[in-house]
Coordinates of C-alpha atoms and ligand atoms in Angstrom, one line a residue:
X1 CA -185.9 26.7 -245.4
X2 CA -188.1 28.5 -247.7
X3 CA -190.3 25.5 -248.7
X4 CA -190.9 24.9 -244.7
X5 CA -191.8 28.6 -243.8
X6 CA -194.2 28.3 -246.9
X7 CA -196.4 25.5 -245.7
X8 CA -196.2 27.0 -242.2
X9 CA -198.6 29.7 -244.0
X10 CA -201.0 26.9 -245.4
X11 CA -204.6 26.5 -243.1
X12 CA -204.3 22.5 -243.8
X13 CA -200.7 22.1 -242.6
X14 CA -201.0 24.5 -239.8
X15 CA -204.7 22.3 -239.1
X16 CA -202.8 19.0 -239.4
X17 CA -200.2 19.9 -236.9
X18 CA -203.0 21.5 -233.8
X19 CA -204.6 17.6 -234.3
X20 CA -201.2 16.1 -234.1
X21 CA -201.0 18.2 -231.3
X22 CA -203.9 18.2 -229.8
X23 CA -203.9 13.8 -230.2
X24 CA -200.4 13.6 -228.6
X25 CA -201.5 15.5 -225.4
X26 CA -204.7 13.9 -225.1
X27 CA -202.8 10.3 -225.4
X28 CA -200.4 11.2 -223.1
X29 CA -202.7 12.3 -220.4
X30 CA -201.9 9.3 -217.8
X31 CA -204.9 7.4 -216.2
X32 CA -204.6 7.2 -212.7
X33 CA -205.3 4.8 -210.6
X34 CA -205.8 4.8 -206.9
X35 CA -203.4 2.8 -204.4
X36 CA -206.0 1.6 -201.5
X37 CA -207.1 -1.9 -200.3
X38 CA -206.1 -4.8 -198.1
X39 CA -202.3 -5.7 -197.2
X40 CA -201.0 -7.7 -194.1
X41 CA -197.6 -6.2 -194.0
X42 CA -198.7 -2.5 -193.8
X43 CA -201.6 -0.3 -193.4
X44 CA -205.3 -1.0 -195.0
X45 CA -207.0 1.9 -195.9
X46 CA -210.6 1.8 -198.1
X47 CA -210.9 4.0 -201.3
X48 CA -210.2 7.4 -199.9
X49 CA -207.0 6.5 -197.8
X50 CA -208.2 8.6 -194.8
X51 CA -208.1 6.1 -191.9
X52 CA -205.1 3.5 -192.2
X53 CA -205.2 1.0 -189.8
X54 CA -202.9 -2.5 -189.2
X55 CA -205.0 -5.6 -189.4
X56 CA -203.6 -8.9 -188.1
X57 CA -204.9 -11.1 -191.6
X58 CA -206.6 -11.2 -194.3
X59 CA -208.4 -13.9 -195.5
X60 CA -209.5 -14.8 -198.8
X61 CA -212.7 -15.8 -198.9
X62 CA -213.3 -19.3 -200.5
X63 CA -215.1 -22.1 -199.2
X64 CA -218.0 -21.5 -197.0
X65 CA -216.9 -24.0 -194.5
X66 CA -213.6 -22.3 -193.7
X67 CA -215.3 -18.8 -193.3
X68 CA -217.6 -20.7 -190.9
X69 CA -214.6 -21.9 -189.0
X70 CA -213.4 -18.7 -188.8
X71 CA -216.8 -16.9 -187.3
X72 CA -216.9 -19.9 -184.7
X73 CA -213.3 -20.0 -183.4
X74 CA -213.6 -15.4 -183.2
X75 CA -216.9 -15.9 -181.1
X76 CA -215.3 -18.4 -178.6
X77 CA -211.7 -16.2 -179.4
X78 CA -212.8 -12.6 -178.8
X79 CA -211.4 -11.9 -182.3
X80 CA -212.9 -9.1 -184.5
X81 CA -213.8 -9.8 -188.2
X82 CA -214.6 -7.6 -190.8
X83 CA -216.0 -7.7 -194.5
X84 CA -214.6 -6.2 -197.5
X85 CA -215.9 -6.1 -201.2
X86 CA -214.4 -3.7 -203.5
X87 CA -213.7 -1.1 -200.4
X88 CA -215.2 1.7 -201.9
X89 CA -217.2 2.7 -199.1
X90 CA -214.9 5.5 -197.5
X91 CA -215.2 5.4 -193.6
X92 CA -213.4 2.4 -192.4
X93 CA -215.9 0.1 -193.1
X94 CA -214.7 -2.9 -194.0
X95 CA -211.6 -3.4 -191.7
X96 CA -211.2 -3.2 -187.7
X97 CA -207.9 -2.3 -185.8
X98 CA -206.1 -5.8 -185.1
X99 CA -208.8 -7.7 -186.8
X100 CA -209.6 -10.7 -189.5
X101 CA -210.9 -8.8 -192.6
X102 CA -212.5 -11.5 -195.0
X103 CA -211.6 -10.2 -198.5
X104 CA -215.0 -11.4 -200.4
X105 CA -213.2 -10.7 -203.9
X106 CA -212.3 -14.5 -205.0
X107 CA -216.3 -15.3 -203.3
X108 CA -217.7 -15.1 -206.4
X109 CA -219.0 -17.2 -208.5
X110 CA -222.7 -16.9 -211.1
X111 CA -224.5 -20.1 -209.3
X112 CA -227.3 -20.3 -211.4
X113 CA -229.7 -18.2 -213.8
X114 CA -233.6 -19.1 -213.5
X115 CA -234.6 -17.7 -217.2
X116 CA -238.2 -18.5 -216.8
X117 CA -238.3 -16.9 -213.3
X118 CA -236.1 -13.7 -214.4
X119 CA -233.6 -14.7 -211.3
X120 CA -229.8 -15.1 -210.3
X121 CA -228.3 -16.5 -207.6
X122 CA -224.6 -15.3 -207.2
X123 CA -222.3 -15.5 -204.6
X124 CA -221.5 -11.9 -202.6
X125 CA -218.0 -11.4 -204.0
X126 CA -219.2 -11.1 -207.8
X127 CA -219.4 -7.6 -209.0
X128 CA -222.7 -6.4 -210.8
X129 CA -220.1 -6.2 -214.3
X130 CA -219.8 -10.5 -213.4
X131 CA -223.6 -10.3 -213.3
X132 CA -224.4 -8.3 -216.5
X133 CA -221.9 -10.5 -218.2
X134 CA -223.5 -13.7 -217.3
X135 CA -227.1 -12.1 -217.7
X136 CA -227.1 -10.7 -221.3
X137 CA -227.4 -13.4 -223.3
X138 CA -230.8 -14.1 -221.5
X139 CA -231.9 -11.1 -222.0
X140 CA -231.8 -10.1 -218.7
X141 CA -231.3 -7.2 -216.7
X142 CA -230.7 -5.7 -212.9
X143 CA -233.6 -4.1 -211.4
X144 CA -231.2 -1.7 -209.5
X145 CA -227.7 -0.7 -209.3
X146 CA -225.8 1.8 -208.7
X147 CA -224.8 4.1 -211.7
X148 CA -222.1 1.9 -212.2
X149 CA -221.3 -1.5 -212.2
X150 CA -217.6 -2.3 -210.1
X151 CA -218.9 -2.8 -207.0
X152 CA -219.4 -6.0 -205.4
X153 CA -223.1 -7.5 -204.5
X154 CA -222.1 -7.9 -201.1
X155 CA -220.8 -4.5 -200.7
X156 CA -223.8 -3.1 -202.1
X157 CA -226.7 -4.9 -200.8
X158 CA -224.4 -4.0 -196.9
X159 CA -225.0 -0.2 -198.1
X160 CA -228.2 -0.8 -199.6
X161 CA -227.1 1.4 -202.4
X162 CA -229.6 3.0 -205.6
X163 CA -229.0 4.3 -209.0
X164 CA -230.8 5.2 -211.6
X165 CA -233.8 3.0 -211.6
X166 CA -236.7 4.8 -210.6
X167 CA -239.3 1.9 -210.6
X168 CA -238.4 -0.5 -208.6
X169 CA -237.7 0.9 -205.5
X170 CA -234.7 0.2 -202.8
X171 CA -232.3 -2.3 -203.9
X172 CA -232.7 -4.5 -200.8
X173 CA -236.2 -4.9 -202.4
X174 CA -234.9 -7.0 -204.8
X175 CA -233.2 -10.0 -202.6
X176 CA -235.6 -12.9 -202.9
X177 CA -233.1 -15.4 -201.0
X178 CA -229.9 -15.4 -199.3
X179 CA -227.6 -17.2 -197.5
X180 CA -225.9 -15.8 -194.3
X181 CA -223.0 -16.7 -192.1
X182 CA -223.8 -15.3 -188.9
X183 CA -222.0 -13.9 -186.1
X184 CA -222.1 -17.3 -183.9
X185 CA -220.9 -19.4 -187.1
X186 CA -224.5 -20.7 -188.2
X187 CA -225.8 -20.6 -191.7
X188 CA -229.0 -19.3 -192.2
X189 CA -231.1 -20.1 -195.8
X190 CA -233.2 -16.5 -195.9
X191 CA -236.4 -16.0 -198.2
X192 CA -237.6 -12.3 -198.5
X193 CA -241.1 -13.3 -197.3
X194 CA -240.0 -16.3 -194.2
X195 CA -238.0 -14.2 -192.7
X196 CA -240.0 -14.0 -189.7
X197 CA -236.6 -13.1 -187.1
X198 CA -236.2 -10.2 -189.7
X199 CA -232.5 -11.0 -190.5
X200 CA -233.0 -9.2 -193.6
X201 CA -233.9 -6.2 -192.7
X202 CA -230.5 -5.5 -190.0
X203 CA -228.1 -7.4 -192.8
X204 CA -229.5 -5.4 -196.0
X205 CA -228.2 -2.0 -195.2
X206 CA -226.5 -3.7 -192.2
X207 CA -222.6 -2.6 -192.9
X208 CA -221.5 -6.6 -192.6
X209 CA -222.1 -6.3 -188.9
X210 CA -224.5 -9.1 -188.7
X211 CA -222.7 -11.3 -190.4
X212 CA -221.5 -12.1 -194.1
X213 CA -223.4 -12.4 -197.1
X214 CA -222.7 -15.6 -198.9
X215 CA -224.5 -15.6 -202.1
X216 CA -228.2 -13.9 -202.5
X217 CA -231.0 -14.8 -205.8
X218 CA -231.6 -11.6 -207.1
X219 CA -234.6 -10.6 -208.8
X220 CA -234.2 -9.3 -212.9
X221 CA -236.3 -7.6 -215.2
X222 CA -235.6 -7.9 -219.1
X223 CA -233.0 -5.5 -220.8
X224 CA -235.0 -3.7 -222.3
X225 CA -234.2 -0.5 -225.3
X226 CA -234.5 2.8 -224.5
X227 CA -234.2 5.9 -226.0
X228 CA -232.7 8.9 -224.0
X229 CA -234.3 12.4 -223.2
X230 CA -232.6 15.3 -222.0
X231 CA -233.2 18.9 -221.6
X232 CA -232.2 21.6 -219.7
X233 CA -233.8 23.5 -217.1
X234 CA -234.1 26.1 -214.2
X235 CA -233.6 24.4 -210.7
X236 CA -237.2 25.5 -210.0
X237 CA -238.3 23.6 -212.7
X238 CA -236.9 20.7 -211.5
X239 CA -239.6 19.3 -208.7
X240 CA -242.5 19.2 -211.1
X241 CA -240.6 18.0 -214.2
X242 CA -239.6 15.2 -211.8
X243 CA -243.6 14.8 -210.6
X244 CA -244.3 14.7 -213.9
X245 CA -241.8 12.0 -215.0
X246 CA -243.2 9.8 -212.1
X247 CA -246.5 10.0 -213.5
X248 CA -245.3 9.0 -217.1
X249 CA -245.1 4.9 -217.6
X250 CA -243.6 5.5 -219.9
X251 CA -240.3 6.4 -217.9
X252 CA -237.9 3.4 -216.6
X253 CA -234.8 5.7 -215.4
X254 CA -233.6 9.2 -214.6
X255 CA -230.9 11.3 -213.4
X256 CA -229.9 14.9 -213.5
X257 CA -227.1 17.2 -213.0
X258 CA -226.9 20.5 -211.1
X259 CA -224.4 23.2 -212.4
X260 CA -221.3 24.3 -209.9
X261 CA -219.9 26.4 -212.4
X262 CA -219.6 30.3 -211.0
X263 CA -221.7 31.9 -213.6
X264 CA -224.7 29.4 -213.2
X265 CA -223.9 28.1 -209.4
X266 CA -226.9 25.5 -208.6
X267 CA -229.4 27.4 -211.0
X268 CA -229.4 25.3 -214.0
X269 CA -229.5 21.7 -214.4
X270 CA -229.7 18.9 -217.2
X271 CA -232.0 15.8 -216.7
X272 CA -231.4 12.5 -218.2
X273 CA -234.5 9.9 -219.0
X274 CA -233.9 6.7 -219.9
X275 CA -237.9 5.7 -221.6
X276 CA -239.2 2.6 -223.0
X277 CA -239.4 1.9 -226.8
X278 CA -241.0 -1.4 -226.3
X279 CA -237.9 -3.3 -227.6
X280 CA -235.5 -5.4 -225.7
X281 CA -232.2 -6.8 -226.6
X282 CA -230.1 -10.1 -226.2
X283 CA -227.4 -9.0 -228.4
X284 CA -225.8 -5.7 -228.1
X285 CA -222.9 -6.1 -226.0
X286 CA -221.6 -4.7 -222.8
X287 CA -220.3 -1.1 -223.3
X288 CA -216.6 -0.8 -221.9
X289 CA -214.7 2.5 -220.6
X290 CA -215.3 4.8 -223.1
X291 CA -213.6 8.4 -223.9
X292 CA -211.6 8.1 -220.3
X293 CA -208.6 10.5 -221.1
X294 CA -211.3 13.1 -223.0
X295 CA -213.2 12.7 -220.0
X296 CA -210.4 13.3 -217.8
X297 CA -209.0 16.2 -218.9
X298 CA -212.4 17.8 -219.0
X299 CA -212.8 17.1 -215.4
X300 CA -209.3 18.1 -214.8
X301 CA -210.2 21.2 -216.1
X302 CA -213.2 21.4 -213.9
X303 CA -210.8 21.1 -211.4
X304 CA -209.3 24.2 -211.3
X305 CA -212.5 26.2 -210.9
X306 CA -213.7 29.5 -211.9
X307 CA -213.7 30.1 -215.7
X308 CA -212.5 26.8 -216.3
X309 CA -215.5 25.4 -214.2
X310 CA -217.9 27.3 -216.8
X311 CA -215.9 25.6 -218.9
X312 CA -216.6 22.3 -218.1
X313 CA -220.1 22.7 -217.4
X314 CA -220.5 23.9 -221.0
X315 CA -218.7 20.9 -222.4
X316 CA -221.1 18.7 -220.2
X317 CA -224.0 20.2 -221.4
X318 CA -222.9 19.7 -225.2
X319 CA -221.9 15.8 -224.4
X320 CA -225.6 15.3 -223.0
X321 CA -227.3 17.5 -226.0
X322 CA -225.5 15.1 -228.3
X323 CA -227.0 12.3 -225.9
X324 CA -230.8 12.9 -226.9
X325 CA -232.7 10.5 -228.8
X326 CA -230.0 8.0 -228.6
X327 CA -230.8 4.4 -227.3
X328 CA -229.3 2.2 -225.0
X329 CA -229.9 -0.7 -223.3
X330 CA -230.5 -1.4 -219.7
X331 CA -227.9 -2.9 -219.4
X332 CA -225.4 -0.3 -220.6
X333 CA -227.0 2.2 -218.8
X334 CA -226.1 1.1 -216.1
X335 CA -221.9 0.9 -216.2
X336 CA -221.0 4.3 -216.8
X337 CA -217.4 5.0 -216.3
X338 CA -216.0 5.9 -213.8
X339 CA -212.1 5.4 -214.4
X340 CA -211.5 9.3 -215.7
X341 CA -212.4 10.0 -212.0
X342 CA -209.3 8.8 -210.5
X343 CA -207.4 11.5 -208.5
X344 CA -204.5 10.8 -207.2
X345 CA -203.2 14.6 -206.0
X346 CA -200.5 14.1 -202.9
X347 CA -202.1 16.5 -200.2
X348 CA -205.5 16.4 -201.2
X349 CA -208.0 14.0 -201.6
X350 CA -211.4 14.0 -203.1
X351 CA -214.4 12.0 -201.5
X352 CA -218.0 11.7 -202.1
X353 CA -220.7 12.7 -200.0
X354 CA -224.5 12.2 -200.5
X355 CA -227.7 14.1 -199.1
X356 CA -231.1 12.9 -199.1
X357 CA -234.2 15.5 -199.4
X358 CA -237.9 14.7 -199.7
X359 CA -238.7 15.4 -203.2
X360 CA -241.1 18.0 -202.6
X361 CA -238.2 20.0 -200.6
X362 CA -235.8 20.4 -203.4
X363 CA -236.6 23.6 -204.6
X364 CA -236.6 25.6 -201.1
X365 CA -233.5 23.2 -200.2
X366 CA -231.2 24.1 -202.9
X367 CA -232.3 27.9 -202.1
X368 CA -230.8 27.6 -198.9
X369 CA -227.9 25.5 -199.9
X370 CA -226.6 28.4 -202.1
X371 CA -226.4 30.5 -199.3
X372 CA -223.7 28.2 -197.4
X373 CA -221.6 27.3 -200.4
X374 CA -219.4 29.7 -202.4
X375 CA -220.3 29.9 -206.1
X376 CA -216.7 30.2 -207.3
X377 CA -214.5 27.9 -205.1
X378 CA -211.5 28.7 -207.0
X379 CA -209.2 30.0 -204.4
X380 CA -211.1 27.9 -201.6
X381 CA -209.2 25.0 -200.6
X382 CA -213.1 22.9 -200.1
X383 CA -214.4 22.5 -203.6
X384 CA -217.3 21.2 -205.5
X385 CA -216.8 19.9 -208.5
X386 CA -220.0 17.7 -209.5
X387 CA -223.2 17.5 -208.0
X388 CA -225.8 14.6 -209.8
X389 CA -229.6 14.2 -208.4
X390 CA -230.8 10.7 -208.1
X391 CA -234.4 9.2 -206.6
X392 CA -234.2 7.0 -203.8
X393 CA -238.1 5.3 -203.0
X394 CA -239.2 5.3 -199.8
X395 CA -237.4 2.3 -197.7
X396 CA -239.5 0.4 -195.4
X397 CA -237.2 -2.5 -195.6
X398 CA -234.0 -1.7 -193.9
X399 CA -233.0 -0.5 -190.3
X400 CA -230.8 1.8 -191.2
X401 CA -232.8 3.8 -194.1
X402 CA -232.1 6.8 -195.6
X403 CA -235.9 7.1 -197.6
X404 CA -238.0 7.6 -195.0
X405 CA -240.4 8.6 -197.5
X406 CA -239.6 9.3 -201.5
X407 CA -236.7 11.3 -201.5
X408 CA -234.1 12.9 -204.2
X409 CA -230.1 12.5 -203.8
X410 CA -227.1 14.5 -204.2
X411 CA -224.1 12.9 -205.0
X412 CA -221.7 15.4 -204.0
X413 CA -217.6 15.3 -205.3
X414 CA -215.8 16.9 -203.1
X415 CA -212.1 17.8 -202.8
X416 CA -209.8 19.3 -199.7
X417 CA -206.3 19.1 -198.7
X418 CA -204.9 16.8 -196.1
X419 CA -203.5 19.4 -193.8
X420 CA -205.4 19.3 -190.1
X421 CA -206.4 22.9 -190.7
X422 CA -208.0 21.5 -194.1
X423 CA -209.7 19.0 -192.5
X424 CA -211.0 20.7 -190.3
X425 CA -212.9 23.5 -192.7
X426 CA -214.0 20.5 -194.8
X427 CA -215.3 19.2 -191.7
X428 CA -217.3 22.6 -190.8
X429 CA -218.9 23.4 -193.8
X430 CA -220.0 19.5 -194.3
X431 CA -221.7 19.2 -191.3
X432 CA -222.9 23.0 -192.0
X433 CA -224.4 21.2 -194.9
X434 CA -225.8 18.0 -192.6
X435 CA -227.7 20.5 -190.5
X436 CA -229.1 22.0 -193.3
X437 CA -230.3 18.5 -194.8
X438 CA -231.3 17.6 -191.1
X439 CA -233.9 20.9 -191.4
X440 CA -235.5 19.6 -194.4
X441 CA -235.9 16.2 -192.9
X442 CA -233.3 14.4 -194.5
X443 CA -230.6 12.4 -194.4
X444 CA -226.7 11.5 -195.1
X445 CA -225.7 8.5 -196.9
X446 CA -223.6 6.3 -194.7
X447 CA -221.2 4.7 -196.6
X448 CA -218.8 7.5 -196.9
X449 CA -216.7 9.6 -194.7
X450 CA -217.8 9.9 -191.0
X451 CA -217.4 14.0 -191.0
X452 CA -220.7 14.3 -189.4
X453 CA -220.9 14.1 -185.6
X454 CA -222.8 11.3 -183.5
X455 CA -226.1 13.6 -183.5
X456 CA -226.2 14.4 -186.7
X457 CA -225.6 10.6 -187.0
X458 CA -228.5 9.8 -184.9
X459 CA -230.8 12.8 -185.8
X460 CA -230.9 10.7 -189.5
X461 CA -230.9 7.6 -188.6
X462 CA -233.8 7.7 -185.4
X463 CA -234.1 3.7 -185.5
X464 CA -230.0 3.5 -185.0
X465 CA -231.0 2.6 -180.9
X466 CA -232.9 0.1 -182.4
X467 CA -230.0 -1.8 -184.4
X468 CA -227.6 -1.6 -182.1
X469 CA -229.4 -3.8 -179.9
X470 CA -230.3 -6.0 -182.7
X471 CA -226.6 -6.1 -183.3
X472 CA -225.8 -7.3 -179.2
X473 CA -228.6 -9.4 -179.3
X474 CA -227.3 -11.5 -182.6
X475 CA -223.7 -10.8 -182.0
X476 CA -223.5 -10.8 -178.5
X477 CA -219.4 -10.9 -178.7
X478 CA -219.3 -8.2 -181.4
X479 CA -217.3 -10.0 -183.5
X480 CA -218.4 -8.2 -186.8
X481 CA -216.4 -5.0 -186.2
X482 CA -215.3 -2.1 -188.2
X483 CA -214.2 1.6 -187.9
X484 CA -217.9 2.5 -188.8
X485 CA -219.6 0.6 -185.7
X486 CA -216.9 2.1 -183.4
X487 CA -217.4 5.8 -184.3
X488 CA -221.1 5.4 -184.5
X489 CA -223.1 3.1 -183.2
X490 CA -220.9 1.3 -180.4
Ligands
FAD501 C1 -217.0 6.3 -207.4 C2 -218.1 5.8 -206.5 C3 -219.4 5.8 -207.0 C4 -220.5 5.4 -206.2 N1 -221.8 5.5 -206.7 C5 -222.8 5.1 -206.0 C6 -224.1 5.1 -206.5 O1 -224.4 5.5 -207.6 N2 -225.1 4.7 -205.6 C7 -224.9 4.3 -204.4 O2 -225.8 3.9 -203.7 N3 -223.6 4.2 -203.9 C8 -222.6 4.6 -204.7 N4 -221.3 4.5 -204.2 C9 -221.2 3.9 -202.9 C10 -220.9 2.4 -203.1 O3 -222.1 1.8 -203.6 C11 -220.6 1.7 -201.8 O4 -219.4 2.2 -201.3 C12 -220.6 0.1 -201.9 O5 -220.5 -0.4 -200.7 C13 -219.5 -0.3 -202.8 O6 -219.4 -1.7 -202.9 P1 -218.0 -2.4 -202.4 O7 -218.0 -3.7 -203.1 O8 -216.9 -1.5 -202.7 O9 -218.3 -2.6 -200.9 P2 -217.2 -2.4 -199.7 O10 -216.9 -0.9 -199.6 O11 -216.1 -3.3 -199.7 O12 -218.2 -2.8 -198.4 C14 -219.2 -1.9 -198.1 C15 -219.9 -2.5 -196.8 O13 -220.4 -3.8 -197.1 C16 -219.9 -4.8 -196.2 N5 -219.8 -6.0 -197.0 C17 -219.1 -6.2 -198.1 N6 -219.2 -7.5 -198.5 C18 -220.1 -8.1 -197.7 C19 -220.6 -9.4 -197.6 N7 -220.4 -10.3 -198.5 N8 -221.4 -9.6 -196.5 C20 -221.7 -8.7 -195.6 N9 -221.2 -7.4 -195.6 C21 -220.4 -7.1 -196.7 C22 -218.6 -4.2 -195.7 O14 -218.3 -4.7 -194.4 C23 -218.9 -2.7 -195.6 O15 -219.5 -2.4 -194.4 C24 -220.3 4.9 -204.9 C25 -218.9 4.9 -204.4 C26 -217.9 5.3 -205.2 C27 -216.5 5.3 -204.6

């Protein structure tokens, strides 16, 4: 007994047993996963679970010819068809109330890689992860993604989505072919420059309403090495670091962070740069999930708000410090994890949300933004917990746009209970937010939760008139149907 209350006093034994400790909790945190997606015997619901609905089939997508059955028997049948990739979008959008819903998964197969011409052609099912694994031994890269790579190029190209990429503008931009199935069961061979009835520009950013994406040839660029900068700074600082960085060739990628942490609530931020060091790789290979249950329990603290939040911010800040000067390819910047931020809470949900300002708004913008949100959200039941800045180029290419000129992002995570009282406050102060967006000239992303109201819908999205009647005039039966069209545009 003696021996044992003796080593209890020794630093090393006492130090061996905190790491034992501190191993066996960090193991045993348990990685959740999510329980959404497509099932004929009960409800479907898309990534957030918010709006189940029955469908009466699914269909997995295979063979073109049998998907172009299907459009031509729903346009003489008066059934409804919808498209789903990975179902992350968050508003209904890629099922229908007694409807088909084509599940574009098993669609997706690498159809060929043009070296020479720095080109894939993939079919719409594949994820971006299927493309960077057939791409790297080329050399080859994406010219834009999202910030990661699980999403499907359907899915994507139907939200028009953006990441990190700050060169080569919106991602719709990089289509140079594709082949459509559209809503009377034809299909249509599309080129980015013959496409003189402008098919492209309602189906890229087009929610699969005007029919399904079969496979597109995608432009690349090369993988190239970077090496990242960060640094920290005061939100004012931000709009002419980011003027700056524009300005610099030197500079391929970028993101930042804004603090929601009480004791520095939307006054500081970090930046990340991804910049060219002239080398490019054909070797290094794709980075997988890294640090998820570290990861997790720091956002888990996060969680819980207040000191906790300060926390969390402070541990961020360290992980990017220890960040700088480190290189990465392309390629690898663009998967970042995204596992750790599984919640899977009963009674409360957490959803994403997305803003668009012109970039010389920011500063006066998050001013005014700090007025409506509370700094410590704590004991609110609507909370913050992560707010990244992206920059989304000016979009003259889709109908739908949400750059109507250069304009910065914020990715917003957001959580709220389920309860209709919580629901409905969510509801307020995000449509609080909209307006404010709406004053600087901006814009909502689309893809996620319809909590804004038809106005706000159309105040963003003036040319909306415009593609709905491109919609009846090209799908005159509206069989491309989903819980998006129906709150929205119909
Ligand atoms: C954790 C998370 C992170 C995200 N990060 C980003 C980000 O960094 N940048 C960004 O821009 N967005 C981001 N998003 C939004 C995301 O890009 C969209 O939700 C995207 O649609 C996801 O692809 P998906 O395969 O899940 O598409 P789905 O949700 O399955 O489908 C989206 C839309 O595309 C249509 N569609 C799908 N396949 C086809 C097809 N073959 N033909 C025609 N239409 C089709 C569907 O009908 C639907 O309207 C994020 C979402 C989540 C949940």
């Amino acid at each position: 007994m003696q021996k044992i209350k003796d080593l209890f006093k020794k630093t090393w034994f006492l130090g061996c047993l905190v790491i034992i400790f501190a191993t066996s909790v960090l193991w045993n945190i348990p990685i959740e996963k999510r329980k959404y997606g497509l099932s004929e015997s009960s409800l479907v619901t898309d990534y957030t679970g918010l709006l189940p609905e029955r469908v009466v089939r699914v269909v997995k997508a295979a063979d073109r010819q049998e998907l172009q059955k299907i459009a031509k028997q729903a346009n003489e049948s008066g059934q409804r068809i919808s498209v789903a990739g990975l179902q992350h979008s968050q508003g209904g959008h890629t099922y229908y109330k007694d409807g088909v819903v084509l599940d574009m998964r098993t669609y997706n197969r690498i159809l060929e890689i043009n070296e020479l011409q720095k080109t894939v052609r993939v079919e719409a099912g594949a994820t971006w992860e299927d493309v960077q694994d057939a791409i790297l031994p080329y050399g080859l890269a994406l010219k834009v993604t999202q910030s990661q790579s699980i999403f499907t190029i359907g899915g994507s190209l139907s939200v028009n989505g953006h990441g990190r990429d700050i060169r080569f503008g919106p991602m719709a931009g990089t289509v140079k072919e594709m082949t459509l199935l559209t809503p009377t069961g034809e299909i249509k061979r599309l080129t980015s420059r013959g496409d003189s009835e402008e098919w492209m520009k309602y189906v890229l950013g087009g929610y699969g309403l005007f029919g399904v994406i079969l496979d597109v040839t995608l432009e690349l660029t090369d993988n190239d090495i970077y090496t990242i900068h960060t640094e920290k700074l005061k939100t004012e600082e931000y709009e002419s670091y980011f003027n700056n960085l524009m300005k610099d060739d030197n500079a391929a990628m970028h993101y930042a962070r804004v603090s929601v942490a009480p004791s520095s609530f939307l006054d500081e931020m970090y930046v990340i740069d991804y910049n060219h060091t002239g080398k490019q790789d054909r070797s290094t290979s794709l980075k997988g999930e890294q640090g998820v249950r570290l990861s997790k329990l720091a956002l888990d603290l996060g969680r819980h708000g207040g000191g906790m939040e300060d926390l969390f911010w402070r541990a961020q800040k360290k992980y990017i410090a220890s960040i700088d000067k480190k290189e990465i390819t392309r390629n690898n910047a663009m998967r970042s994890e995204s596992t750790f931020m599984e919640f899977t809470k009963p009674g409360r949900v957490e959803v994403l949300q997305e803003y668009f300002v012109p970039v010389h708004s920011y500063e006066e913008y998050i001013k005014d933004l700090k007025k409506l949100l509370s700094a410590d959200d704590k004991n609110d039941d609507f909370k913050v917990h992560n707010i990244t800045v992206r920059y989304a180029a000016k979009d003259n290419l889709t109908s739908l746009n949400y750059a109507k000129e250069d304009m910065l992002g914020l990715v917003v995570l957001i959580q709220h209970g389920l309860k209709e009282k919580e629901i409905a406050e969510a509801t307020a102060i995000i449509r609080d937010w909209t307006d404010l967006t709406l004053k600087y000239d901006g814009t909502y992303y689309l893809p996620y939760y319809r909590y804004q109201t038809k106005e706000q819908f159309k105040a963003s999205y003036p040319d909306w008139e415009k593609f709905r009647t491109e919609k009846l005039k090209r799908d005159s039966n509206e069989v491309f149907q989903n819980l998006f069209y129906d709150h929205y545009i119909k």
